[in-house]
Amino acid sequence: MIGFIKYVSIATCLYLLAANVLANNITDSLKIVLETSQHDTTRAMALGDLAWELQYIDPDTALKIAEYTLQLYQKLDDQKGIATTYNSMGCIKGNIGEYDSALFFHNRALEIRKEQNDLNGMASSNGNLGNIYYFQSKYDTAIEYYYKSLNIKEKLGENLSVAAIYNNIGILFANQSDYSH
């Protein structure tokens, strides 16, 4: 048993080290793009990616970068970029437990995505809203958003996403000890 625990500990450490190295490589690459890019669109995309990569490592910095990214996309009047940035801001806020702010940003993203008829974006926003309501233990509302996301992904034929959404639904029902679904 002690050998197994050592093996798992070593494997976990190696995984975390590799993940950290990969994250640093991605972050460094994005910083190079930012330093060399002359176009606001390229800068906004790189900043958005950087904010996404930093959301778990340094959420405060990620949020500041996302706010600047939002300003760039607004200046460019890039609605898809604005929606994507609102989505990122919602994820960052959700990860740090600021659920009301997360709901605000995810709803803003959803509004824009509906206006743009961005089905993938709408499915993502609905799923993210479902997650936030789940974290708040508002299970009835969470399940509504999960099913909205599921319906879109099924229509798009995205089986991997469908499976992930069913997983979220299963976890929700299991946490309620509702095994009839």
PDB file of C-alpha atoms in Angstrom:
ATOM      1  CA  MET A   1       0.000   0.000   0.000  1.00  0.00           C
ATOM      2  CA  ILE A   2       2.828   2.431   0.834  1.00  0.00           C
ATOM      3  CA  GLY A   3       4.366   1.723  -2.590  1.00  0.00           C
ATOM      4  CA  PHE A   4       1.094   2.593  -4.272  1.00  0.00           C
ATOM      5  CA  ILE A   5       0.787   5.854  -2.320  1.00  0.00           C
ATOM      6  CA  LYS A   6       4.368   6.797  -3.286  1.00  0.00           C
ATOM      7  CA  TYR A   7       3.609   5.972  -6.923  1.00  0.00           C
ATOM      8  CA  VAL A   8       0.452   8.107  -6.917  1.00  0.00           C
ATOM      9  CA  SER A   9       2.287  10.944  -5.163  1.00  0.00           C
ATOM     10  CA  ILE A  10       5.145  10.890  -7.648  1.00  0.00           C
ATOM     11  CA  ALA A  11       2.765  10.644 -10.604  1.00  0.00           C
ATOM     12  CA  THR A  12       0.737  13.580  -9.272  1.00  0.00           C
ATOM     13  CA  CYS A  13       3.867  15.695  -8.792  1.00  0.00           C
ATOM     14  CA  LEU A  14       5.072  14.909 -12.315  1.00  0.00           C
ATOM     15  CA  TYR A  15       1.668  15.754 -13.756  1.00  0.00           C
ATOM     16  CA  LEU A  16       1.545  19.079 -11.909  1.00  0.00           C
ATOM     17  CA  LEU A  17       5.084  19.902 -12.983  1.00  0.00           C
ATOM     18  CA  ALA A  18       4.303  19.105 -16.630  1.00  0.00           C
ATOM     19  CA  ALA A  19       1.088  21.132 -16.481  1.00  0.00           C
ATOM     20  CA  ASN A  20       2.971  24.077 -14.993  1.00  0.00           C
ATOM     21  CA  VAL A  21       5.683  23.900 -17.677  1.00  0.00           C
ATOM     22  CA  LEU A  22       3.041  23.710 -20.418  1.00  0.00           C
ATOM     23  CA  ALA A  23       1.121  26.644 -18.937  1.00  0.00           C
ATOM     24  CA  ASN A  24       4.332  28.677 -18.728  1.00  0.00           C
ATOM     25  CA  ASN A  25       5.182  27.845 -22.362  1.00  0.00           C
ATOM     26  CA  ILE A  26       1.715  28.916 -23.513  1.00  0.00           C
ATOM     27  CA  THR A  27       1.873  32.082 -21.418  1.00  0.00           C
ATOM     28  CA  ASP A  28       5.345  32.916 -22.753  1.00  0.00           C
ATOM     29  CA  SER A  29       4.188  32.353 -26.344  1.00  0.00           C
ATOM     30  CA  LEU A  30       1.188  34.635 -25.838  1.00  0.00           C
ATOM     31  CA  LYS A  31       3.399  37.329 -24.333  1.00  0.00           C
ATOM     32  CA  ILE A  32       5.615  37.195 -27.439  1.00  0.00           C
ATOM     33  CA  VAL A  33       2.562  37.622 -29.667  1.00  0.00           C
ATOM     34  CA  LEU A  34       1.502  40.631 -27.592  1.00  0.00           C
ATOM     35  CA  GLU A  35       4.940  42.226 -27.830  1.00  0.00           C
ATOM     36  CA  THR A  36       5.240  41.747 -31.591  1.00  0.00           C
ATOM     37  CA  SER A  37       1.668  42.252 -32.765  1.00  0.00           C
ATOM     38  CA  GLN A  38       0.676  45.489 -34.439  1.00  0.00           C
ATOM     39  CA  HIS A  39      -3.027  44.738 -34.955  1.00  0.00           C
ATOM     40  CA  ASP A  40      -5.612  45.248 -32.224  1.00  0.00           C
ATOM     41  CA  THR A  41      -7.516  42.138 -33.303  1.00  0.00           C
ATOM     42  CA  THR A  42      -4.445  39.932 -32.868  1.00  0.00           C
ATOM     43  CA  ARG A  43      -3.623  41.610 -29.567  1.00  0.00           C
ATOM     44  CA  ALA A  44      -7.180  41.154 -28.295  1.00  0.00           C
ATOM     45  CA  MET A  45      -7.174  37.475 -29.230  1.00  0.00           C
ATOM     46  CA  ALA A  46      -3.793  36.898 -27.542  1.00  0.00           C
ATOM     47  CA  LEU A  47      -4.890  38.825 -24.455  1.00  0.00           C
ATOM     48  CA  GLY A  48      -8.089  36.801 -24.279  1.00  0.00           C
ATOM     49  CA  ASP A  49      -6.108  33.580 -24.490  1.00  0.00           C
ATOM     50  CA  LEU A  50      -3.695  34.832 -21.848  1.00  0.00           C
ATOM     51  CA  ALA A  51      -6.554  35.705 -19.484  1.00  0.00           C
ATOM     52  CA  TRP A  52      -8.001  32.228 -20.043  1.00  0.00           C
ATOM     53  CA  GLU A  53      -4.655  30.557 -19.294  1.00  0.00           C
ATOM     54  CA  LEU A  54      -4.163  32.602 -16.116  1.00  0.00           C
ATOM     55  CA  GLN A  55      -7.649  32.146 -14.663  1.00  0.00           C
ATOM     56  CA  TYR A  56      -6.592  29.387 -12.234  1.00  0.00           C
ATOM     57  CA  ILE A  57      -3.016  30.559 -11.662  1.00  0.00           C
ATOM     58  CA  ASP A  58      -3.659  34.266 -11.059  1.00  0.00           C
ATOM     59  CA  PRO A  59      -7.351  35.149 -11.300  1.00  0.00           C
ATOM     60  CA  ASP A  60      -6.847  38.818 -10.365  1.00  0.00           C
ATOM     61  CA  THR A  61      -4.410  39.341 -13.222  1.00  0.00           C
ATOM     62  CA  ALA A  62      -6.600  37.267 -15.540  1.00  0.00           C
ATOM     63  CA  LEU A  63      -9.556  39.507 -14.765  1.00  0.00           C
ATOM     64  CA  LYS A  64      -7.545  42.704 -15.396  1.00  0.00           C
ATOM     65  CA  ILE A  65      -6.353  41.327 -18.719  1.00  0.00           C
ATOM     66  CA  ALA A  66      -9.921  40.313 -19.624  1.00  0.00           C
ATOM     67  CA  GLU A  67     -11.170  43.825 -18.817  1.00  0.00           C
ATOM     68  CA  TYR A  68      -8.542  45.324 -21.141  1.00  0.00           C
ATOM     69  CA  THR A  69      -9.403  42.715 -23.777  1.00  0.00           C
ATOM     70  CA  LEU A  70     -13.045  43.720 -23.512  1.00  0.00           C
ATOM     71  CA  GLN A  71     -12.115  47.352 -24.161  1.00  0.00           C
ATOM     72  CA  LEU A  72     -10.182  46.343 -27.284  1.00  0.00           C
ATOM     73  CA  TYR A  73     -13.048  44.251 -28.638  1.00  0.00           C
ATOM     74  CA  GLN A  74     -15.512  47.067 -27.906  1.00  0.00           C
ATOM     75  CA  LYS A  75     -13.268  49.511 -29.779  1.00  0.00           C
ATOM     76  CA  LEU A  76     -13.217  47.051 -32.699  1.00  0.00           C
ATOM     77  CA  ASP A  77     -16.990  46.474 -32.373  1.00  0.00           C
ATOM     78  CA  ASP A  78     -16.256  42.736 -32.455  1.00  0.00           C
ATOM     79  CA  GLN A  79     -19.382  41.205 -30.939  1.00  0.00           C
ATOM     80  CA  LYS A  80     -18.063  37.644 -30.952  1.00  0.00           C
ATOM     81  CA  GLY A  81     -14.906  38.791 -29.157  1.00  0.00           C
ATOM     82  CA  ILE A  82     -16.963  40.772 -26.656  1.00  0.00           C
ATOM     83  CA  ALA A  83     -19.123  37.720 -25.928  1.00  0.00           C
ATOM     84  CA  THR A  84     -16.092  35.465 -25.584  1.00  0.00           C
ATOM     85  CA  THR A  85     -14.497  37.916 -23.169  1.00  0.00           C
ATOM     86  CA  TYR A  86     -17.666  38.190 -21.088  1.00  0.00           C
ATOM     87  CA  ASN A  87     -17.692  34.385 -20.978  1.00  0.00           C
ATOM     88  CA  SER A  88     -14.087  34.336 -19.742  1.00  0.00           C
ATOM     89  CA  MET A  89     -14.865  36.948 -17.112  1.00  0.00           C
ATOM     90  CA  GLY A  90     -17.816  34.846 -15.973  1.00  0.00           C
ATOM     91  CA  CYS A  91     -15.614  31.773 -15.660  1.00  0.00           C
ATOM     92  CA  ILE A  92     -12.969  33.685 -13.712  1.00  0.00           C
ATOM     93  CA  LYS A  93     -15.578  35.115 -11.334  1.00  0.00           C
ATOM     94  CA  GLY A  94     -17.166  31.692 -10.918  1.00  0.00           C
ATOM     95  CA  ASN A  95     -13.820  30.091 -10.126  1.00  0.00           C
ATOM     96  CA  ILE A  96     -13.252  32.526  -7.256  1.00  0.00           C
ATOM     97  CA  GLY A  97     -16.776  32.115  -5.906  1.00  0.00           C
ATOM     98  CA  GLU A  98     -18.186  35.481  -7.012  1.00  0.00           C
ATOM     99  CA  TYR A  99     -21.321  33.881  -8.407  1.00  0.00           C
ATOM    100  CA  ASP A 100     -23.487  36.986  -8.848  1.00  0.00           C
ATOM    101  CA  SER A 101     -20.792  38.592 -10.986  1.00  0.00           C
ATOM    102  CA  ALA A 102     -20.307  35.323 -12.859  1.00  0.00           C
ATOM    103  CA  LEU A 103     -24.021  35.199 -13.661  1.00  0.00           C
ATOM    104  CA  PHE A 104     -23.916  38.807 -14.883  1.00  0.00           C
ATOM    105  CA  PHE A 105     -21.036  38.126 -17.289  1.00  0.00           C
ATOM    106  CA  HIS A 106     -22.403  34.801 -18.541  1.00  0.00           C
ATOM    107  CA  ASN A 107     -25.812  36.385 -19.172  1.00  0.00           C
ATOM    108  CA  ARG A 108     -24.169  39.248 -21.094  1.00  0.00           C
ATOM    109  CA  ALA A 109     -22.298  36.686 -23.213  1.00  0.00           C
ATOM    110  CA  LEU A 110     -25.522  34.755 -23.813  1.00  0.00           C
ATOM    111  CA  GLU A 111     -27.415  37.885 -24.914  1.00  0.00           C
ATOM    112  CA  ILE A 112     -24.784  38.733 -27.509  1.00  0.00           C
ATOM    113  CA  ARG A 113     -24.513  35.154 -28.694  1.00  0.00           C
ATOM    114  CA  LYS A 114     -28.275  35.018 -29.203  1.00  0.00           C
ATOM    115  CA  GLU A 115     -28.139  38.247 -31.229  1.00  0.00           C
ATOM    116  CA  GLN A 116     -25.344  36.738 -33.337  1.00  0.00           C
ATOM    117  CA  ASN A 117     -27.126  33.358 -33.612  1.00  0.00           C
ATOM    118  CA  ASP A 118     -23.903  31.744 -32.349  1.00  0.00           C
ATOM    119  CA  LEU A 119     -25.225  28.292 -31.458  1.00  0.00           C
ATOM    120  CA  ASN A 120     -21.947  26.944 -30.049  1.00  0.00           C
ATOM    121  CA  GLY A 121     -21.550  30.087 -27.974  1.00  0.00           C
ATOM    122  CA  MET A 122     -25.133  29.867 -26.761  1.00  0.00           C
ATOM    123  CA  ALA A 123     -24.606  26.250 -25.716  1.00  0.00           C
ATOM    124  CA  SER A 124     -21.425  27.213 -23.876  1.00  0.00           C
ATOM    125  CA  SER A 125     -23.100  30.123 -22.087  1.00  0.00           C
ATOM    126  CA  ASN A 126     -26.074  27.982 -21.084  1.00  0.00           C
ATOM    127  CA  GLY A 127     -23.745  25.302 -19.745  1.00  0.00           C
ATOM    128  CA  ASN A 128     -21.721  27.868 -17.819  1.00  0.00           C
ATOM    129  CA  LEU A 129     -24.875  29.376 -16.334  1.00  0.00           C
ATOM    130  CA  GLY A 130     -25.925  25.862 -15.341  1.00  0.00           C
ATOM    131  CA  ASN A 131     -22.579  25.400 -13.598  1.00  0.00           C
ATOM    132  CA  ILE A 132     -22.923  28.621 -11.623  1.00  0.00           C
ATOM    133  CA  TYR A 133     -26.450  27.751 -10.517  1.00  0.00           C
ATOM    134  CA  TYR A 134     -25.191  24.285  -9.592  1.00  0.00           C
ATOM    135  CA  PHE A 135     -22.434  25.828  -7.438  1.00  0.00           C
ATOM    136  CA  GLN A 136     -25.137  27.902  -5.737  1.00  0.00           C
ATOM    137  CA  SER A 137     -27.176  24.716  -5.096  1.00  0.00           C
ATOM    138  CA  LYS A 138     -29.973  26.085  -7.292  1.00  0.00           C
ATOM    139  CA  TYR A 139     -30.431  22.719  -8.931  1.00  0.00           C
ATOM    140  CA  ASP A 140     -33.773  23.322 -10.651  1.00  0.00           C
ATOM    141  CA  THR A 141     -32.382  26.352 -12.452  1.00  0.00           C
ATOM    142  CA  ALA A 142     -29.083  24.596 -13.200  1.00  0.00           C
ATOM    143  CA  ILE A 143     -30.849  21.687 -14.861  1.00  0.00           C
ATOM    144  CA  GLU A 144     -32.843  24.069 -17.089  1.00  0.00           C
ATOM    145  CA  TYR A 145     -29.635  25.590 -18.414  1.00  0.00           C
ATOM    146  CA  TYR A 146     -27.950  22.210 -18.814  1.00  0.00           C
ATOM    147  CA  TYR A 147     -30.877  21.005 -20.927  1.00  0.00           C
ATOM    148  CA  LYS A 148     -30.764  24.163 -23.060  1.00  0.00           C
ATOM    149  CA  SER A 149     -27.090  23.516 -23.697  1.00  0.00           C
ATOM    150  CA  LEU A 150     -27.743  19.824 -24.350  1.00  0.00           C
ATOM    151  CA  ASN A 151     -30.472  20.527 -26.914  1.00  0.00           C
ATOM    152  CA  ILE A 152     -28.197  22.804 -28.914  1.00  0.00           C
ATOM    153  CA  LYS A 153     -25.236  20.424 -28.838  1.00  0.00           C
ATOM    154  CA  GLU A 154     -27.444  17.494 -29.881  1.00  0.00           C
ATOM    155  CA  LYS A 155     -28.719  19.513 -32.860  1.00  0.00           C
ATOM    156  CA  LEU A 156     -25.131  20.337 -33.802  1.00  0.00           C
ATOM    157  CA  GLY A 157     -24.165  16.658 -33.513  1.00  0.00           C
ATOM    158  CA  GLU A 158     -21.339  17.342 -31.066  1.00  0.00           C
ATOM    159  CA  ASN A 159     -21.288  14.011 -29.273  1.00  0.00           C
ATOM    160  CA  LEU A 160     -18.317  14.754 -27.007  1.00  0.00           C
ATOM    161  CA  SER A 161     -20.036  17.900 -25.709  1.00  0.00           C
ATOM    162  CA  VAL A 162     -23.299  15.991 -25.325  1.00  0.00           C
ATOM    163  CA  ALA A 163     -21.497  13.410 -23.186  1.00  0.00           C
ATOM    164  CA  ALA A 164     -19.940  16.134 -21.010  1.00  0.00           C
ATOM    165  CA  ILE A 165     -23.330  17.767 -20.468  1.00  0.00           C
ATOM    166  CA  TYR A 166     -24.902  14.425 -19.553  1.00  0.00           C
ATOM    167  CA  ASN A 167     -22.059  14.020 -17.073  1.00  0.00           C
ATOM    168  CA  ASN A 168     -22.949  17.381 -15.477  1.00  0.00           C
ATOM    169  CA  ILE A 169     -26.606  16.383 -15.348  1.00  0.00           C
ATOM    170  CA  GLY A 170     -25.698  13.039 -13.766  1.00  0.00           C
ATOM    171  CA  ILE A 171     -23.552  14.723 -11.128  1.00  0.00           C
ATOM    172  CA  LEU A 172     -26.359  17.145 -10.332  1.00  0.00           C
ATOM    173  CA  PHE A 173     -28.896  14.345  -9.843  1.00  0.00           C
ATOM    174  CA  ALA A 174     -26.409  12.229  -7.874  1.00  0.00           C
ATOM    175  CA  ASN A 175     -25.764  15.135  -5.503  1.00  0.00           C
ATOM    176  CA  GLN A 176     -29.488  15.270  -4.889  1.00  0.00           C
ATOM    177  CA  SER A 177     -29.589  11.481  -4.386  1.00  0.00           C
ATOM    178  CA  ASP A 178     -32.025  11.382  -7.315  1.00  0.00           C
ATOM    179  CA  TYR A 179     -31.144   8.202  -9.168  1.00  0.00           C
ATOM    180  CA  SER A 180     -34.433   7.920 -11.085  1.00  0.00           C
ATOM    181  CA  HIS A 181     -33.180   9.988 -14.012  1.00  0.00           C
TER     182      HIS A 181
END
